[in-house]
Amino acid sequence: MTINTLAKGGCHREQMACFRKMEKVIVAMQDPDMGMKMRNQRLLITVIPHAMTGHDIIAWLTHKYRISEEESLHLGNMLVKYGYIYPLKEPRCLVLRPDESPYRFQTPYFWTSTRWPASELDYAIYLAKKNIRKQGELMEYEKERYSLLHKRINHTWDFVVMQAREQLRASKQRRKADRIVLECQEQAYWLINRPPPGVNNVLDTGLERPNNFSCRVTLNSDYYKREIEACRKALGRNRVKSSICLEGFLKYSEQYLNHDPIMQGCLPSNPWISDDTAHWTMNAEIVPVPTRLRVERWSFSFMELLNDAMGRREFMTYLEKEFSAENLYFWQACEDIRHGESSKIVEKVEDIYKNFLAPGAARWVNIDSKTMDKTLEGIKRPHRFVMDDAQMHIYFLMKKDSYPRYLKSDLYKNMLAKAIVPQETKKSVFPFMRRQRHSSPSPAQTATQAAEEEGLAKGAGANSAAGSHF
Amino acid sequence: MCVCVCVCVCVCVCVCVCVCVCVCVCVHFYLNCNNMKYMRSPPTPEMATQEVPLNETLAHLKTESETLKSKLEEERAKLHDVELHQVAEKVEGLGQFVMKTRRTLKGHGNKVLCMDWCKDKRRIVSSSQDGKVIVWDAFTTNKEHAVTMPCTWVMACAYAPSGCAVACGGLDNKCSVYPLSLDKNENLAAKKKSVAMHTNYLSACSFTNSDMQILTSSGDGTCALWDVESGQLLQSFHGHAADVLCLDLAPSETGNTFVSGGCDKKANVWDMRSGQCIQSFETHESDINSVRYYPSGDAFASGSDDATCRLYDLRADREVAIYSKDSIIFGVSSVDFSLSGRLLFGGYNDYTINVWDVLKGTRVSILFGHENRVSTLRVSPDGTAFCTGSWDHTLRIWA
């Protein structure tokens, strides 16, 4: 598949957007009032007018966009890389130097966006001109491309040479300063549109996205009818006031602030910074004593508690005490159906019925009659989502009833009191020693081992949940 | 077109003294052109009937669609009583921000296109243009597994929740699952399992809550949910008008929705069970390259070629923030939130990473380091770091 084919007339949408924005910056830079102050620059014995130094460019960008010098340098570099500004001193090196090096604006005639895409014919003429002018002093890669082009468009070669000669003749009639400028401009254009090997091609935009509406979805009456239907549905939606929703973000960010390592750091230290994996060890899936932050997090929401293996285990213990553990077992079994293999659905649904729903079942769950009837009806034709209503009912039952009581219970309070708060390890404790970065067992390895152990414990025909299924 | 029908009813009652009672009933039948209801009955002979040519009907539909859309925007605006940055005025500003490259992963021979974290918080899988998929222990920077795909441009890769497999795909239009073998000598490609089949390139893939289901998005304009074991299509999602480029699963209690973004500038929220699009947002000016849910699941952020990131609130049903700056000219390729949702990281096509204060809407920091486009960015599962992949062939871990 040909990547990045740009047909004449067609253009890459993303590039165009960036070019337009860069051009706005360039135009602003050349504004007579607010733009840059330009002066004459000497190049050997010639004086080039309307030039500026790298330093000037950076200062202007810093002032205009209120950004740091580092960022201005980066932005300015982009402008040079894309050919809007070119260097006079080392023309082949398209880099913005933060010093007195002279630069000039590229003429709009030679903007990449103006002459898009660069044509082979033009490139051939350019190389031919260079060849004639400097008596065959093309660079290696240019020589290669020249001969390639010669082969490819051999039929129009006379035209190419004739054009090259014409253009050279016309340029001889210009002043030396103008001639140099034009040569520089043209060279800069080709350095970008036909970069030398080894240099990043800034015009490379990766895989072409054929955003051709007509070949994806036909904008016919069916399409618009669907859009209209979707709009009407959306119009009927219940919406919440912004003030309420947005407060939610503030609350959430505040609540989780201490848990966000990038914002507040983490204890004892961030493993990526200190090379010490203590933080991970202390927060492993199952530990003898969890950290305080972790236990606190269980109180943020019911989902947080259930998502943490230890939290779930603790909650199960609590429910056992309250004789309502069947709810959590039921919920887990339903989750297993929803996310498990398609082939096991029927079998699992039967198990659930036997253990949780059938009259006199060992772990009978208390669901309202309406949901129960609907579920029992659905079981006759079991599918992945048949337990959804019942599962939802039990989930909210636990969330509204058992969960708040768990948080007030001694079990939770003791856990919180026992929980450890790690000591911060300052990086300076190990100033000269570079810690050894130890590898950890791959999850694939631990999973297989666990599966093996489970298999051994249960005997033949074990259903290992964690082991490989392939 | 307003059709007015007047019905006059005159009732004359003569009792000794003539009393005339005239009752005029004017009944106006509105055909509101801005809200044509398809429930109206077909035109009766009394009403003016015209032979409407096919292209005129299409034009009518298009106009109606557009007017409905603006009406929707009006409705959305009615409940928008405050801006996010106004609400956030009372929040403390963020101080100096220092994040550095802590690890550089070298090994890909070409542009890195995608990466994903393992649940163990230190391993990652990455894929590149030359078809290589590598599993690294990012902490030690060791490569643990490597697979060469039979296609180039592997734009999507994902780590299975169990840590025992990875999924990837790209120009082969497929999504394949590779179990991670512990035997170093075993050829991973041997046990490869083809799961998804699209009719165009695979742009993104993600496991749902288990190793058993995969959600994919494709250049063919659709998303799809697949059963890994059988390779069966469980649900497909139609609605985008062009290539779908990204997707993210909602961290909600019921775990039933996901959001996708595409070249049609739309971000759609889908119900995984029914396949229906339940919400749609169209405010970007260009392709949406990345979507990511806010940690609470009540909102999501998007990054686009129009050089902006935007935040959409699902309950308010509208865009609530735009993260942009005059000096940021190049498109965003990928976005992700920090653990608390206070920070939004964006990888840009100008090789930089911009860090945004989600609440205040300001740019907190800009990070340099990559030497070519940043193509992918993900925060680690425990929020201790984030990883970026770039066209400069490397991956970097920042903390």
CSV table of N, CA and C in Angstrom, one decimal, chain B residues 255-315:
chain,number,residue,atom,x,y,z
B,255,GLY,N,-20.2,-0.3,33.8
B,255,GLY,CA,-19.3,-0.7,32.8
B,255,GLY,C,-19.8,-1.1,31.5
B,256,ASN,N,-20.7,-0.3,31.0
B,256,ASN,CA,-21.4,-0.6,29.7
B,256,ASN,C,-21.2,0.3,28.6
B,257,THR,N,-20.4,1.3,28.8
B,257,THR,CA,-20.3,2.3,27.7
B,257,THR,C,-18.8,2.6,27.3
B,258,PHE,N,-18.7,3.1,26.1
B,258,PHE,CA,-17.3,3.5,25.7
B,258,PHE,C,-17.5,4.7,24.8
B,259,VAL,N,-16.4,5.5,24.6
B,259,VAL,CA,-16.5,6.6,23.7
B,259,VAL,C,-15.5,6.4,22.5
B,260,SER,N,-15.8,6.9,21.4
B,260,SER,CA,-15.0,6.8,20.2
B,260,SER,C,-14.8,8.2,19.5
B,261,GLY,N,-13.7,8.4,18.8
B,261,GLY,CA,-13.5,9.7,18.1
B,261,GLY,C,-13.1,9.4,16.7
B,262,GLY,N,-13.5,10.2,15.8
B,262,GLY,CA,-13.1,9.9,14.4
B,262,GLY,C,-12.8,11.1,13.5
B,263,CYS,N,-12.6,10.8,12.2
B,263,CYS,CA,-12.2,11.8,11.3
B,263,CYS,C,-13.4,12.7,10.9
B,264,ASP,N,-14.6,12.3,11.3
B,264,ASP,CA,-15.8,13.1,11.1
B,264,ASP,C,-15.9,14.2,12.1
B,265,LYS,N,-14.9,14.3,13.0
B,265,LYS,CA,-14.9,15.4,14.0
B,265,LYS,C,-15.8,15.1,15.2
B,266,LYS,N,-16.4,13.9,15.2
B,266,LYS,CA,-17.4,13.6,16.2
B,266,LYS,C,-16.8,12.7,17.3
B,267,ALA,N,-17.3,12.9,18.5
B,267,ALA,CA,-17.0,11.9,19.6
B,267,ALA,C,-18.3,11.3,19.9
B,268,ASN,N,-18.4,10.0,19.9
B,268,ASN,CA,-19.7,9.3,20.1
B,268,ASN,C,-19.6,8.4,21.4
B,269,VAL,N,-20.6,8.4,22.2
B,269,VAL,CA,-20.7,7.5,23.4
B,269,VAL,C,-21.6,6.4,23.0
B,270,TRP,N,-21.2,5.2,23.2
B,270,TRP,CA,-22.0,4.0,22.8
B,270,TRP,C,-22.4,3.1,24.0
B,271,ASP,N,-23.5,2.5,23.8
B,271,ASP,CA,-23.9,1.4,24.8
B,271,ASP,C,-23.5,0.1,24.2
B,272,MET,N,-22.6,-0.6,25.0
B,272,MET,CA,-22.0,-1.8,24.5
B,272,MET,C,-23.0,-2.9,24.3
B,273,ARG,N,-24.1,-2.9,25.1
B,273,ARG,CA,-25.1,-4.0,25.0
B,273,ARG,C,-25.9,-3.8,23.7
B,274,SER,N,-26.4,-2.6,23.5
B,274,SER,CA,-27.4,-2.5,22.4
B,274,SER,C,-26.7,-2.1,21.1
B,275,GLY,N,-25.5,-1.5,21.1
B,275,GLY,CA,-24.9,-1.0,19.9
B,275,GLY,C,-25.3,0.4,19.5
B,276,GLN,N,-26.2,1.0,20.4
B,276,GLN,CA,-26.7,2.3,20.1
B,276,GLN,C,-25.7,3.4,20.5
B,277,CYS,N,-25.8,4.5,19.7
B,277,CYS,CA,-25.0,5.7,20.1
B,277,CYS,C,-25.9,6.5,21.0
B,278,ILE,N,-25.4,6.7,22.3
B,278,ILE,CA,-26.3,7.4,23.2
B,278,ILE,C,-26.0,8.9,23.3
B,279,GLN,N,-24.8,9.3,23.0
B,279,GLN,CA,-24.6,10.7,23.0
B,279,GLN,C,-23.5,11.0,21.9
B,280,SER,N,-23.6,12.2,21.4
B,280,SER,CA,-22.7,12.6,20.3
B,280,SER,C,-22.2,14.0,20.5
B,281,PHE,N,-21.0,14.3,20.3
B,281,PHE,CA,-20.5,15.7,20.4
B,281,PHE,C,-19.7,16.0,19.2
B,282,GLU,N,-19.9,17.2,18.6
B,282,GLU,CA,-19.3,17.6,17.4
B,282,GLU,C,-18.8,19.1,17.5
B,283,THR,N,-17.7,19.3,18.2
B,283,THR,CA,-17.3,20.7,18.4
B,283,THR,C,-15.9,20.9,17.8
B,284,HIS,N,-15.1,19.8,17.6
B,284,HIS,CA,-13.8,19.9,17.1
B,284,HIS,C,-13.8,20.4,15.7
B,285,GLU,N,-12.7,21.0,15.3
B,285,GLU,CA,-12.6,21.5,13.9
B,285,GLU,C,-11.8,20.5,13.0
B,286,SER,N,-11.4,19.5,13.5
B,286,SER,CA,-10.6,18.5,12.7
B,286,SER,C,-10.7,17.1,13.3
B,287,ASP,N,-9.9,16.2,12.7
B,287,ASP,CA,-10.0,14.8,13.2
B,287,ASP,C,-9.7,14.7,14.7
B,288,ILE,N,-10.4,13.8,15.3
B,288,ILE,CA,-10.2,13.5,16.8
B,288,ILE,C,-9.2,12.3,16.8
B,289,ASN,N,-8.0,12.6,17.3
B,289,ASN,CA,-7.0,11.5,17.4
B,289,ASN,C,-7.0,10.7,18.6
B,290,SER,N,-7.6,11.2,19.7
B,290,SER,CA,-7.5,10.5,21.0
B,290,SER,C,-8.7,10.9,21.9
B,291,VAL,N,-9.3,9.9,22.6
B,291,VAL,CA,-10.3,10.2,23.6
B,291,VAL,C,-9.9,9.5,24.8
B,292,ARG,N,-10.2,10.1,26.0
B,292,ARG,CA,-9.9,9.4,27.3
B,292,ARG,C,-10.9,9.9,28.3
B,293,TYR,N,-11.4,8.9,29.1
B,293,TYR,CA,-12.4,9.3,30.1
B,293,TYR,C,-11.7,10.0,31.3
B,294,TYR,N,-12.4,10.9,31.9
B,294,TYR,CA,-12.0,11.5,33.2
B,294,TYR,C,-12.2,10.3,34.2
B,295,PRO,N,-11.3,10.2,35.2
B,295,PRO,CA,-11.3,9.1,36.1
B,295,PRO,C,-12.7,8.8,36.8
B,296,SER,N,-13.5,9.8,37.0
B,296,SER,CA,-14.8,9.5,37.6
B,296,SER,C,-15.8,8.9,36.6
B,297,GLY,N,-15.5,9.0,35.3
B,297,GLY,CA,-16.4,8.5,34.3
B,297,GLY,C,-17.5,9.5,33.9
B,298,ASP,N,-17.5,10.6,34.5
B,298,ASP,CA,-18.6,11.6,34.2
B,298,ASP,C,-18.2,12.5,33.0
B,299,ALA,N,-17.0,12.4,32.5
B,299,ALA,CA,-16.6,13.3,31.4
B,299,ALA,C,-15.5,12.6,30.6
B,300,PHE,N,-15.2,13.1,29.5
B,300,PHE,CA,-14.0,12.6,28.7
B,300,PHE,C,-13.3,13.8,28.0
B,301,ALA,N,-12.0,13.6,27.8
B,301,ALA,CA,-11.3,14.6,27.1
B,301,ALA,C,-10.9,14.0,25.7
B,302,SER,N,-10.7,15.0,24.7
B,302,SER,CA,-10.4,14.6,23.4
B,302,SER,C,-9.2,15.4,22.9
B,303,GLY,N,-8.4,14.9,22.0
B,303,GLY,CA,-7.3,15.6,21.4
B,303,GLY,C,-7.5,15.5,19.9
B,304,SER,N,-7.2,16.7,19.2
B,304,SER,CA,-7.5,16.7,17.8
B,304,SER,C,-6.4,17.4,17.0
B,305,ASP,N,-6.5,17.2,15.7
B,305,ASP,CA,-5.6,17.8,14.7
B,305,ASP,C,-5.8,19.4,14.7
B,306,ASP,N,-6.8,19.9,15.3
B,306,ASP,CA,-7.0,21.3,15.4
B,306,ASP,C,-6.2,22.0,16.5
B,307,ALA,N,-5.3,21.2,17.1
B,307,ALA,CA,-4.4,21.7,18.1
B,307,ALA,C,-5.0,22.0,19.4
B,308,THR,N,-6.3,21.5,19.6
B,308,THR,CA,-6.9,21.7,20.9
B,308,THR,C,-7.3,20.4,21.6
B,309,CYS,N,-7.4,20.5,22.9
B,309,CYS,CA,-7.9,19.3,23.7
B,309,CYS,C,-9.2,19.9,24.2
B,310,ARG,N,-10.2,19.1,24.3
B,310,ARG,CA,-11.5,19.6,24.9
B,310,ARG,C,-12.0,18.6,25.9
B,311,LEU,N,-12.8,19.1,26.8
B,311,LEU,CA,-13.4,18.3,27.9
B,311,LEU,C,-14.9,18.3,27.7
B,312,TYR,N,-15.6,17.1,27.6
B,312,TYR,CA,-17.0,17.0,27.5
B,312,TYR,C,-17.6,16.4,28.7
B,313,ASP,N,-18.6,17.0,29.3
B,313,ASP,CA,-19.3,16.5,30.4
B,313,ASP,C,-20.5,15.7,30.0
B,314,LEU,N,-20.6,14.5,30.4
B,314,LEU,CA,-21.7,13.6,30.0
B,314,LEU,C,-23.1,13.9,30.6
B,315,ARG,N,-23.1,14.5,31.8
B,315,ARG,CA,-24.4,14.8,32.4
B,315,ARG,C,-24.9,16.1,31.9
